[in-house]
Amino acid sequence: MSPIGMTTTATGTPCWLEISTPDPAATKRFYSALFGWEFEGAVATLFGDPVAGVRHEPEAALGWTPYLSISDFTETAARAKRYGGKLIGEPDPEGRSLLRDPAGTRVGLCVPSQAWRFTAGVPGSLVWAELVTARATLADRFYGAVFGHEQRQFGDGRKFDYVVWYSGGESVLARVRMALDTPPDVPARWIAQFAVDPDLGFEATLDRARRLGARLRFKPYTSALGRVAVLSDPLGTRFAIIDPEAADESAWGAGSDDPYDD
């Protein structure tokens, strides 16, 4: 398993990332200061390359929304409906639309053009995303059927239930089951993980985030993909920072604490 790579548009792969916020200006200030993003309207860029978008909505989202690459919008939307999904609006001029999965989590659909640009897998950008949900089996079935994701279980599937989704043999996303004792009213969400700048380092990035108003949701932990800290930004949207250089394959299922247990 490896982090998301750069500029890939294979079916079922993240090809865009978006945050919904009631205060776009505050959101832009925070992420610009944290990751060095610059903004061209609602589009965040890193050294001139698009890395994310900002959507103005009345309330802040619990998590970021990944958009997954598809080849045919009508066919995918119909298949999603058959498996319990609900389309939210028609495609915009860029070929993007939102879908609500059966567990209530938003995910984007995108038909990338040949000129489509999205950068991931580099410091300051998306390197991994996890769907955190209590309805794990339902999520696996839905995303497997709609996007063709192949799936592999990591951990024991009970105490530690973590499934990685693959497209074309490459790992693209993961699904995490919430702890069994999580209150039923805790909503599912995506946790987008952004790579830290190796010149700054993990601890300094975490300190910077907290000085800028982020809240640490859980003590940092080491995963098979790197050292991770889950935070919420000043408006309450969850995200994570990760240091891929600290990856530890032996960390699968280590410990009894759940970083996503609210």
Tab-separated table of C-alpha atoms in Angstrom:
chain	number	residue	atom	x	y	z
A	1	MET	CA	0.000	0.000	0.000
A	2	SER	CA	1.288	3.457	-0.866
A	3	PRO	CA	0.006	7.054	-0.634
A	4	ILE	CA	-1.943	8.657	-3.454
A	5	GLY	CA	0.277	9.652	-6.350
A	6	MET	CA	0.317	12.818	-8.431
A	7	THR	CA	-2.172	13.759	-11.124
A	8	THR	CA	-3.913	10.432	-11.591
A	9	THR	CA	-7.361	10.065	-13.148
A	10	ALA	CA	-7.886	6.275	-13.033
A	11	THR	CA	-11.505	5.331	-12.277
A	12	GLY	CA	-12.285	5.534	-8.560
A	13	THR	CA	-9.175	7.563	-7.775
A	14	PRO	CA	-9.314	10.940	-6.001
A	15	CYS	CA	-8.952	13.623	-8.665
A	16	TRP	CA	-10.112	16.643	-6.672
A	17	LEU	CA	-10.535	17.695	-3.042
A	18	GLU	CA	-12.903	20.260	-1.584
A	19	ILE	CA	-13.814	21.850	1.737
A	20	SER	CA	-17.211	23.393	2.520
A	21	THR	CA	-17.121	26.425	4.788
A	22	PRO	CA	-19.346	29.304	5.891
A	23	ASP	CA	-16.292	31.591	5.965
A	24	PRO	CA	-14.118	31.069	2.873
A	25	ALA	CA	-11.796	33.925	3.816
A	26	ALA	CA	-10.981	32.406	7.223
A	27	THR	CA	-10.562	28.956	5.700
A	28	LYS	CA	-8.203	30.280	3.056
A	29	ARG	CA	-6.121	32.156	5.657
A	30	PHE	CA	-5.707	29.038	7.786
A	31	TYR	CA	-4.642	26.631	5.055
A	32	SER	CA	-2.483	29.223	3.317
A	33	ALA	CA	-0.563	29.793	6.533
A	34	LEU	CA	-0.337	26.077	7.317
A	35	PHE	CA	0.592	24.588	3.922
A	36	GLY	CA	1.718	27.589	1.873
A	37	TRP	CA	-1.256	27.452	-0.455
A	38	GLU	CA	-2.117	30.380	-2.687
A	39	PHE	CA	-5.620	30.953	-3.971
A	40	GLU	CA	-6.971	31.771	-7.390
A	41	GLY	CA	-10.581	32.430	-6.488
A	42	ALA	CA	-11.907	29.222	-4.912
A	43	VAL	CA	-8.958	27.100	-6.079
A	44	ALA	CA	-5.947	26.464	-3.845
A	45	THR	CA	-2.626	26.109	-5.617
A	46	LEU	CA	0.797	24.957	-4.511
A	47	PHE	CA	3.651	26.315	-6.653
A	48	GLY	CA	1.042	27.014	-9.320
A	49	ASP	CA	-0.544	23.533	-9.307
A	50	PRO	CA	-4.176	23.034	-8.134
A	51	VAL	CA	-4.452	21.029	-4.905
A	52	ALA	CA	-7.947	21.754	-3.506
A	53	GLY	CA	-11.087	23.845	-3.738
A	54	VAL	CA	-13.245	25.861	-1.348
A	55	ARG	CA	-17.043	25.728	-1.478
A	56	HIS	CA	-19.137	28.377	0.305
A	57	GLU	CA	-21.949	26.741	2.296
A	58	PRO	CA	-23.959	27.824	5.364
A	59	GLU	CA	-22.254	25.358	7.711
A	60	ALA	CA	-18.764	23.946	7.970
A	61	ALA	CA	-18.429	20.324	6.865
A	62	LEU	CA	-17.233	17.721	9.352
A	63	GLY	CA	-14.608	16.540	6.868
A	64	TRP	CA	-13.152	17.297	3.455
A	65	THR	CA	-14.843	15.892	0.343
A	66	PRO	CA	-12.799	13.877	-2.175
A	67	TYR	CA	-13.984	13.723	-5.780
A	68	LEU	CA	-13.473	10.380	-7.505
A	69	SER	CA	-12.676	10.030	-11.177
A	70	ILE	CA	-15.308	8.410	-13.403
A	71	SER	CA	-15.670	7.991	-17.160
A	72	ASP	CA	-19.453	8.262	-17.544
A	73	PHE	CA	-21.538	10.458	-15.280
A	74	THR	CA	-24.983	9.124	-16.196
A	75	GLU	CA	-23.964	5.498	-15.814
A	76	THR	CA	-22.196	6.063	-12.483
A	77	ALA	CA	-25.067	8.121	-11.051
A	78	ALA	CA	-27.565	5.397	-12.008
A	79	ARG	CA	-25.405	2.685	-10.441
A	80	ALA	CA	-24.973	4.742	-7.271
A	81	LYS	CA	-28.741	5.142	-6.998
A	82	ARG	CA	-29.240	1.366	-7.324
A	83	TYR	CA	-26.921	0.856	-4.363
A	84	GLY	CA	-28.499	3.470	-2.112
A	85	GLY	CA	-26.693	6.666	-3.097
A	86	LYS	CA	-28.349	9.999	-3.813
A	87	LEU	CA	-27.152	12.562	-6.332
A	88	ILE	CA	-26.865	16.144	-5.068
A	89	GLY	CA	-27.319	18.404	-8.083
A	90	GLU	CA	-26.259	18.137	-11.699
A	91	PRO	CA	-22.633	18.347	-12.910
A	92	ASP	CA	-21.020	21.773	-12.954
A	93	PRO	CA	-19.139	23.104	-16.024
A	94	GLU	CA	-16.030	21.247	-14.844
A	95	GLY	CA	-17.847	17.891	-14.897
A	96	ARG	CA	-18.189	17.607	-11.118
A	97	SER	CA	-21.166	16.796	-8.908
A	98	LEU	CA	-21.794	15.628	-5.361
A	99	LEU	CA	-23.206	12.305	-4.233
A	100	ARG	CA	-24.406	11.216	-0.802
A	101	ASP	CA	-23.530	7.601	-0.051
A	102	PRO	CA	-25.899	5.270	1.891
A	103	ALA	CA	-24.207	6.140	5.190
A	104	GLY	CA	-24.817	9.858	4.600
A	105	THR	CA	-21.280	10.884	3.656
A	106	ARG	CA	-20.682	13.190	0.710
A	107	VAL	CA	-18.335	12.190	-2.078
A	108	GLY	CA	-17.746	13.928	-5.375
A	109	LEU	CA	-18.027	12.584	-8.908
A	110	CYS	CA	-15.760	13.982	-11.595
A	111	VAL	CA	-15.296	13.259	-15.292
A	112	PRO	CA	-11.788	14.671	-15.853
A	113	SER	CA	-11.013	16.308	-19.175
A	114	GLN	CA	-7.668	15.797	-20.872
A	115	ALA	CA	-6.603	19.152	-19.493
A	116	TRP	CA	-7.635	18.294	-15.917
A	117	ARG	CA	-5.056	19.266	-13.295
A	118	PHE	CA	-4.871	18.046	-9.706
A	119	THR	CA	-1.698	17.582	-7.703
A	120	ALA	CA	-1.435	15.099	-4.837
A	121	GLY	CA	1.278	13.081	-3.176
A	122	VAL	CA	3.684	15.948	-2.466
A	123	PRO	CA	4.305	17.964	0.721
A	124	GLY	CA	1.426	20.336	1.408
A	125	SER	CA	-1.059	18.288	-0.606
A	126	LEU	CA	-3.355	15.309	-0.195
A	127	VAL	CA	-1.525	12.002	0.225
A	128	TRP	CA	-4.252	9.790	1.684
A	129	ALA	CA	-7.946	9.849	2.604
A	130	GLU	CA	-9.960	7.608	4.903
A	131	LEU	CA	-13.710	7.182	5.172
A	132	VAL	CA	-14.543	6.804	8.855
A	133	THR	CA	-17.930	5.161	9.355
A	134	ALA	CA	-19.883	2.866	11.653
A	135	ARG	CA	-21.543	1.258	8.620
A	136	ALA	CA	-18.380	-0.321	7.313
A	137	THR	CA	-19.836	-3.269	5.412
A	138	LEU	CA	-22.335	-1.005	3.669
A	139	ALA	CA	-19.540	1.385	2.648
A	140	ASP	CA	-17.397	-1.426	1.261
A	141	ARG	CA	-20.314	-2.727	-0.785
A	142	PHE	CA	-21.312	0.680	-2.123
A	143	TYR	CA	-17.875	1.923	-3.170
A	144	GLY	CA	-16.894	-1.457	-4.565
A	145	ALA	CA	-20.036	-1.637	-6.707
A	146	VAL	CA	-20.109	2.000	-7.846
A	147	PHE	CA	-16.414	2.699	-8.413
A	148	GLY	CA	-15.060	-0.799	-8.966
A	149	HIS	CA	-12.731	-0.657	-5.970
A	150	GLU	CA	-10.979	-3.874	-5.092
A	151	GLN	CA	-10.663	-4.230	-1.326
A	152	ARG	CA	-8.193	-5.679	1.136
A	153	GLN	CA	-8.639	-6.068	4.887
A	154	PHE	CA	-5.849	-4.942	7.196
A	155	GLY	CA	-5.902	-5.705	10.885
A	156	ASP	CA	-8.116	-8.404	12.356
A	157	GLY	CA	-11.397	-6.957	11.047
A	158	ARG	CA	-12.851	-6.736	14.562
A	159	LYS	CA	-10.745	-4.804	17.043
A	160	PHE	CA	-9.027	-3.062	14.147
A	161	ASP	CA	-11.165	-2.941	11.004
A	162	TYR	CA	-9.332	-1.103	8.241
A	163	VAL	CA	-9.987	-1.828	4.566
A	164	VAL	CA	-7.916	-0.370	1.733
A	165	TRP	CA	-9.605	0.253	-1.612
A	166	TYR	CA	-7.643	-0.227	-4.831
A	167	SER	CA	-8.046	0.940	-8.409
A	168	GLY	CA	-5.992	-0.649	-11.160
A	169	GLY	CA	-3.855	-2.386	-8.561
A	170	GLU	CA	-2.966	0.894	-6.809
A	171	SER	CA	-4.197	1.797	-3.318
A	172	VAL	CA	-6.365	4.916	-3.526
A	173	LEU	CA	-8.513	5.206	-0.367
A	174	ALA	CA	-9.291	3.467	2.898
A	175	ARG	CA	-12.304	2.745	5.052
A	176	VAL	CA	-12.079	2.750	8.862
A	177	ARG	CA	-14.770	1.261	11.074
A	178	MET	CA	-15.591	3.404	14.093
A	179	ALA	CA	-15.172	1.800	17.502
A	180	LEU	CA	-18.160	-0.389	18.345
A	181	ASP	CA	-19.009	1.718	21.394
A	182	THR	CA	-19.107	4.975	19.386
A	183	PRO	CA	-22.478	6.742	19.969
A	184	PRO	CA	-24.847	6.094	17.063
A	185	ASP	CA	-25.344	9.802	16.385
A	186	VAL	CA	-21.656	10.333	15.507
A	187	PRO	CA	-21.682	10.990	11.743
A	188	ALA	CA	-19.394	9.395	9.200
A	189	ARG	CA	-16.755	11.617	7.620
A	190	TRP	CA	-13.730	11.662	5.342
A	191	ILE	CA	-10.356	12.430	6.888
A	192	ALA	CA	-8.018	13.961	4.312
A	193	GLN	CA	-4.344	13.556	5.207
A	194	PHE	CA	-1.868	16.196	4.023
A	195	ALA	CA	1.884	15.565	3.899
A	196	VAL	CA	4.087	17.793	6.017
A	197	ASP	CA	7.021	19.664	4.530
A	198	PRO	CA	10.091	17.558	5.427
A	199	ASP	CA	12.134	20.725	5.882
A	200	LEU	CA	9.695	21.850	8.581
A	201	GLY	CA	8.936	18.456	10.088
A	202	PHE	CA	5.963	16.887	11.803
A	203	GLU	CA	6.153	18.482	15.248
A	204	ALA	CA	6.742	21.988	13.890
A	205	THR	CA	3.810	21.590	11.486
A	206	LEU	CA	1.594	20.420	14.335
A	207	ASP	CA	2.698	23.360	16.481
A	208	ARG	CA	1.995	25.756	13.617
A	209	ALA	CA	-1.496	24.312	13.101
A	210	ARG	CA	-2.340	24.746	16.778
A	211	ARG	CA	-1.014	28.306	16.844
A	212	LEU	CA	-3.255	29.057	13.874
A	213	GLY	CA	-6.299	27.848	15.791
A	214	ALA	CA	-6.508	24.129	14.987
A	215	ARG	CA	-7.570	21.691	17.689
A	216	LEU	CA	-5.778	18.392	18.187
A	217	ARG	CA	-8.485	15.709	18.201
A	218	PHE	CA	-6.315	12.850	19.410
A	219	LYS	CA	-2.711	12.315	20.396
A	220	PRO	CA	-0.463	11.731	17.355
A	221	TYR	CA	0.044	8.124	16.343
A	222	THR	CA	2.153	6.130	13.901
A	223	SER	CA	0.501	4.251	11.050
A	224	ALA	CA	1.735	2.103	8.198
A	225	LEU	CA	1.700	5.280	6.064
A	226	GLY	CA	3.416	7.649	8.492
A	227	ARG	CA	3.190	9.713	11.658
A	228	VAL	CA	-0.335	11.174	11.868
A	229	ALA	CA	-2.135	13.875	13.842
A	230	VAL	CA	-5.887	14.314	13.434
A	231	LEU	CA	-7.056	17.906	13.923
A	232	SER	CA	-10.013	20.165	13.351
A	233	ASP	CA	-9.445	23.522	11.710
A	234	PRO	CA	-10.674	26.754	13.335
A	235	LEU	CA	-14.156	26.256	11.832
A	236	GLY	CA	-14.391	22.624	12.921
A	237	THR	CA	-13.567	20.650	9.769
A	238	ARG	CA	-11.457	17.559	10.442
A	239	PHE	CA	-8.209	16.858	8.612
A	240	ALA	CA	-4.879	15.245	9.357
A	241	ILE	CA	-1.212	15.942	8.835
A	242	ILE	CA	1.102	13.047	8.081
A	243	ASP	CA	4.843	12.506	7.857
A	244	PRO	CA	5.296	9.683	5.313
A	245	GLU	CA	8.966	9.338	6.266
A	246	ALA	CA	7.869	7.928	9.652
A	247	ALA	CA	5.816	5.089	8.134
A	248	ASP	CA	5.894	1.843	10.118
A	249	GLU	CA	4.367	-1.285	8.571
A	250	SER	CA	4.425	-2.988	11.968
A	251	ALA	CA	1.944	-0.378	13.266
A	252	TRP	CA	-1.127	-2.118	11.787
A	253	GLY	CA	-3.602	-2.500	14.625
A	254	ALA	CA	-1.122	-1.469	17.296
A	255	GLY	CA	-2.661	-0.141	20.482
A	256	SER	CA	-6.284	-0.055	21.612
A	257	ASP	CA	-6.994	3.646	21.190
A	258	ASP	CA	-9.138	4.823	18.306
A	259	PRO	CA	-8.138	8.199	16.781
A	260	TYR	CA	-11.601	8.509	15.213
A	261	ASP	CA	-13.652	7.752	18.322
A	262	ASP	CA	-15.579	10.932	19.100
